[in-house]
mmCIF file of C-alpha atoms in Angstrom:
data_model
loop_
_atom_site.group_PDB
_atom_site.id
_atom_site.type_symbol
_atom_site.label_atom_id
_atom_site.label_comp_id
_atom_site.label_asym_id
_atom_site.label_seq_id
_atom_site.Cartn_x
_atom_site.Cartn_y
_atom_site.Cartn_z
ATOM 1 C CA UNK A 113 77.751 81.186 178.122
ATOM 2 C CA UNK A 114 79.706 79.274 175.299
ATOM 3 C CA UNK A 115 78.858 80.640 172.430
ATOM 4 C CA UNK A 116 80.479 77.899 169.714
ATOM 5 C CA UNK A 117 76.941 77.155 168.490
ATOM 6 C CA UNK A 118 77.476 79.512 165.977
ATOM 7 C CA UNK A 119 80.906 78.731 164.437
ATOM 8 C CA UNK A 120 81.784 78.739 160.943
ATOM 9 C CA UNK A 121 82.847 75.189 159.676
ATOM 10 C CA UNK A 122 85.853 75.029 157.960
ATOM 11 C CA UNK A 123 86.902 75.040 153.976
ATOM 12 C CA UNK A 124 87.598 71.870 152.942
ATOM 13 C CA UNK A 125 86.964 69.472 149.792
ATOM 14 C CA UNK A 126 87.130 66.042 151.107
ATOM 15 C CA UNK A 127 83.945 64.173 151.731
ATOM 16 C CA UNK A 128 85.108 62.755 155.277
ATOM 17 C CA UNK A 129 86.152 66.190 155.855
ATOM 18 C CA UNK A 130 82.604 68.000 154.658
ATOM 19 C CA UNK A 131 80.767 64.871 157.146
ATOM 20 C CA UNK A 132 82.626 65.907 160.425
ATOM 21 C CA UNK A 133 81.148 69.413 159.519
ATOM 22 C CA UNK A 134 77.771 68.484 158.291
ATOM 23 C CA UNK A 135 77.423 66.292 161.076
ATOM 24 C CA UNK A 136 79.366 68.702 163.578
ATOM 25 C CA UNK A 137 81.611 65.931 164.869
ATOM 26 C CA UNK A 138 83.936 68.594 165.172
ATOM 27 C CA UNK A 139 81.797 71.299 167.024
ATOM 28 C CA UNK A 140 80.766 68.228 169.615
ATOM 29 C CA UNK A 141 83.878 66.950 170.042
ATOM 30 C CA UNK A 142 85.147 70.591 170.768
ATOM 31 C CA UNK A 143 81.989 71.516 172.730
ATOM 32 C CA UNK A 144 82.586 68.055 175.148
ATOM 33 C CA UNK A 145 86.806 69.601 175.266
ATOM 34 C CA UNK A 146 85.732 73.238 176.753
ATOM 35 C CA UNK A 147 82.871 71.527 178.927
ATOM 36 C CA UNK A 148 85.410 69.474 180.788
ATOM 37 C CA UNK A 149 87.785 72.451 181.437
ATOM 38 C CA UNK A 150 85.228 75.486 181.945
ATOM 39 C CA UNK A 151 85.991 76.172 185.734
ATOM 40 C CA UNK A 152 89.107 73.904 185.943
ATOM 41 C CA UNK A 153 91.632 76.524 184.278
ATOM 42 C CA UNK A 154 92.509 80.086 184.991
ATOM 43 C CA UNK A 155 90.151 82.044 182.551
ATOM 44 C CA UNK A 156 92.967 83.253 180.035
ATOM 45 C CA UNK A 157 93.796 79.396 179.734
ATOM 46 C CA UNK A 158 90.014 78.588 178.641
ATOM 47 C CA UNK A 159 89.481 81.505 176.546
ATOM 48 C CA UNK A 160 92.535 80.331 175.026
ATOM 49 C CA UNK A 161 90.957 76.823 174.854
ATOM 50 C CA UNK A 162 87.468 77.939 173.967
ATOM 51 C CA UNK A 163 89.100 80.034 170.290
ATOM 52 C CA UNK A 164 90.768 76.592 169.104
ATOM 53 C CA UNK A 165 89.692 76.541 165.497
ATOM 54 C CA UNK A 166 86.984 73.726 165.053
ATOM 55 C CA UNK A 167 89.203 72.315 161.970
ATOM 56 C CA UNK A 168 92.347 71.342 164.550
ATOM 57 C CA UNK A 169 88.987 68.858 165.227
ATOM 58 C CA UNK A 170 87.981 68.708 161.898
ATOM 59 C CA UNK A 171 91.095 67.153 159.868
ATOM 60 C CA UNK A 172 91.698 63.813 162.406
ATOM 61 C CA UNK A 173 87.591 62.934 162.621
ATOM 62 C CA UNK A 174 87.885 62.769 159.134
ATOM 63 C CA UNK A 175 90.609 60.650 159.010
ATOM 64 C CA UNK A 176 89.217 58.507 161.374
ATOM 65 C CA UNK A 177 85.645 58.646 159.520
ATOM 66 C CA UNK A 178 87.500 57.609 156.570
ATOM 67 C CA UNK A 179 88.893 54.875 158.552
ATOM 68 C CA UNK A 180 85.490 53.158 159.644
ATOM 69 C CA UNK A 181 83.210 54.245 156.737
ATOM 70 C CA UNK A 182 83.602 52.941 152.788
ATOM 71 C CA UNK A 183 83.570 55.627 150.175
ATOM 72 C CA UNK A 184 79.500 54.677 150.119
ATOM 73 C CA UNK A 185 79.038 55.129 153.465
ATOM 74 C CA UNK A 186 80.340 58.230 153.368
ATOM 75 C CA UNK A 187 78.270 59.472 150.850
ATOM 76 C CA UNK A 188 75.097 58.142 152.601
ATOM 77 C CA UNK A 189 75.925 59.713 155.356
ATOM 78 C CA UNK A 190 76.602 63.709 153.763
ATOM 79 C CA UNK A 191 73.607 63.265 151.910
ATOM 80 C CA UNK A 192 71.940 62.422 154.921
ATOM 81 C CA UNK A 193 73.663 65.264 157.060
ATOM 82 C CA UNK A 194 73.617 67.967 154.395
ATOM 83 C CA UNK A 195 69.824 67.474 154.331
ATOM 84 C CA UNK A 196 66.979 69.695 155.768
ATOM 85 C CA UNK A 197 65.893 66.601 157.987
ATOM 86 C CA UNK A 198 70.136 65.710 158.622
ATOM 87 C CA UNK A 199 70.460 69.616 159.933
ATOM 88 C CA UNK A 200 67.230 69.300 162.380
ATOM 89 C CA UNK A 201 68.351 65.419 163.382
ATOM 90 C CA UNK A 202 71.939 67.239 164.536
ATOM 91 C CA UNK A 203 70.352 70.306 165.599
ATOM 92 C CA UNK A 204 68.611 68.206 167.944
ATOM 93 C CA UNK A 205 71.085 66.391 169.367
ATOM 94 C CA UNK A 206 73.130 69.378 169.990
ATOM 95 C CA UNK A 207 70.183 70.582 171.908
ATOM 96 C CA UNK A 208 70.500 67.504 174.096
ATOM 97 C CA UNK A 209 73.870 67.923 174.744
ATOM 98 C CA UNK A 210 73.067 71.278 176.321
ATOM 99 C CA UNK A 211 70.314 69.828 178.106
ATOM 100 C CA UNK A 212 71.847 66.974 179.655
ATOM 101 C CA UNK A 213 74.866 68.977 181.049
ATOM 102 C CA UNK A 214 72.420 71.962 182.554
ATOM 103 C CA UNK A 215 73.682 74.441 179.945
ATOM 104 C CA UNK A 216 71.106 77.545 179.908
ATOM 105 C CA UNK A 217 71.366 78.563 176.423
ATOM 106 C CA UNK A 218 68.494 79.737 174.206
ATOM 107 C CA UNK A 219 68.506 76.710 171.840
ATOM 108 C CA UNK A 220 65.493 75.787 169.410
ATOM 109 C CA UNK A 221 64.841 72.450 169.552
ATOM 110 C CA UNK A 222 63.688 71.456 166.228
ATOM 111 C CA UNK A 223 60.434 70.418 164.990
ATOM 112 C CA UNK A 224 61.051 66.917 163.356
ATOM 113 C CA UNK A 225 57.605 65.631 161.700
ATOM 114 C CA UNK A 226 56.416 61.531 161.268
ATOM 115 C CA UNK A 227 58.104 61.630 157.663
ATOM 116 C CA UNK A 228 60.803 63.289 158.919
ATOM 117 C CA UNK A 229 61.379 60.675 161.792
ATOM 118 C CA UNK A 230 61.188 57.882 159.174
ATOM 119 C CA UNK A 231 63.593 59.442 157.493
ATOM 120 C CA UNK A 232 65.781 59.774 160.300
ATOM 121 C CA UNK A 233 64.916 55.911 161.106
ATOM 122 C CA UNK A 234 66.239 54.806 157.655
ATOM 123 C CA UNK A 235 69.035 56.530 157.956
ATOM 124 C CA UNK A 236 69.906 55.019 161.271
ATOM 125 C CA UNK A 237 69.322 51.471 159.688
ATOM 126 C CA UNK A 238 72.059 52.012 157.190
ATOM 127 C CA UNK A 239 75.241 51.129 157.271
ATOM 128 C CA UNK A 240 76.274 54.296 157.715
ATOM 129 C CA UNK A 241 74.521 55.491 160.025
ATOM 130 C CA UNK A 242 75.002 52.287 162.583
ATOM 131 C CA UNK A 243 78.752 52.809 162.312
ATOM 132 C CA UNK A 244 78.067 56.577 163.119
ATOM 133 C CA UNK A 245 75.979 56.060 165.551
ATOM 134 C CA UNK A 246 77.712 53.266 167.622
ATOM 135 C CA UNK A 247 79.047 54.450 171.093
ATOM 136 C CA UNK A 248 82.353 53.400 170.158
ATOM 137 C CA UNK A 249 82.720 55.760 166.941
ATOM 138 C CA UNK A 250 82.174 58.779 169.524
ATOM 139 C CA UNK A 251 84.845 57.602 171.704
ATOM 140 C CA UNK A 252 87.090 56.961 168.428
ATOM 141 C CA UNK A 253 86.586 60.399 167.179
ATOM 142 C CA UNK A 254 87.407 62.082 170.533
ATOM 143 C CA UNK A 255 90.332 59.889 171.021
ATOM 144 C CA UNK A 256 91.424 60.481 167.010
ATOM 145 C CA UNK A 257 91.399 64.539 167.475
ATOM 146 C CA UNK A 258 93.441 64.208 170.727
ATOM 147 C CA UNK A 259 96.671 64.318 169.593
ATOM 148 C CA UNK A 260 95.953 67.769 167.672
ATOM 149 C CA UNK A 261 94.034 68.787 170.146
ATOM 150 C CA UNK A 262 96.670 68.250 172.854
ATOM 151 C CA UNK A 263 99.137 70.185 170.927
ATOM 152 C CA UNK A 264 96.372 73.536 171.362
ATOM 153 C CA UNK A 265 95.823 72.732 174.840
ATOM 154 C CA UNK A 266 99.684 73.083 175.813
ATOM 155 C CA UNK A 267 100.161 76.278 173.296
ATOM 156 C CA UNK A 268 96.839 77.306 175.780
ATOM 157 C CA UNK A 269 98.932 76.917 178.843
ATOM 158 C CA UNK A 270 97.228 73.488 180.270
ATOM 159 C CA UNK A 271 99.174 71.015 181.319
ATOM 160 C CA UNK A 272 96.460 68.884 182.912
ATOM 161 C CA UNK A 273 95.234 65.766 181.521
ATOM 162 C CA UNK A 274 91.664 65.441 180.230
#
């Protein structure tokens, strides 16, 4: 069905940058775009949509990341992501996603073990990881790759509003 599970992240050396990828703000925030247009466009228009690079997502969630988050949190929060136990916590989630919106794709949902968990806990606690996981920093992230993102969607043909 939408196969953007597998997508490369993109090159890039700053640490806000290397967080939207590690955390795959970008991949989400693209996944939630083609979700809300798959069967609402002409097919050519959502093919169109569906090969929008991930780092038209990637460079405005960083800059809003770098907005929210100190130069510490930041770094809290990549070491956290670019972990083993950061890649099953987002793996997971991703899962989720699918599941909540009646995706059928052959996703593994992770194992995620008691120390694991408490890692995952601490990390929560943080003060990184409360900012990031506030429901207002989704919204802000959608709303902050919008403006790039609107730009592909019109190159794509739509001229709908999301």
């Amino acid at each position: 069905m939408l196969a953007l599970l597998a997508m490369p992240a993109v090159a890039t050396d700053s640490a806000a940058s290397r967080l939207a990828q590690a955390a795959r703000f970008d991949y989400a925030t693209k996944l939630a775009t083609t979700l809300a247009l798959q069967g609402h466009i002409p097919k050519a228009n959502f093919d169109c949509v569906a090969a929008i690079p991930l780092g038209t997502y990637t460079g405005p969630i960083a800059g809003f990341i770098g907005s929210k988050l100190n130069t510490d949190e930041i770094a809290t929060a990549l070491s956290f992501y670019e972990s083993p136990v950061g890649g099953k916590y987002t793996q997971y989630g991703i899962v989720q996603f699918y599941k909540l919106k009646a995706i059928p794709e052959d996703l593994t949902v992770p194992d995620i073990d008691k120390n694991e968990m408490q890692q995952i806990v601490a990390f929560s606690r943080s003060s990184a990881g409360v900012k990031l996981m506030a429901p207002d920093f989704s919204r802000g992230m959608v709303l902050a790759a919008k403006s790039a993102e609107d730009k592909e969607l019109v190159a794509c043909g739509y001229k709908g509003a999301l």
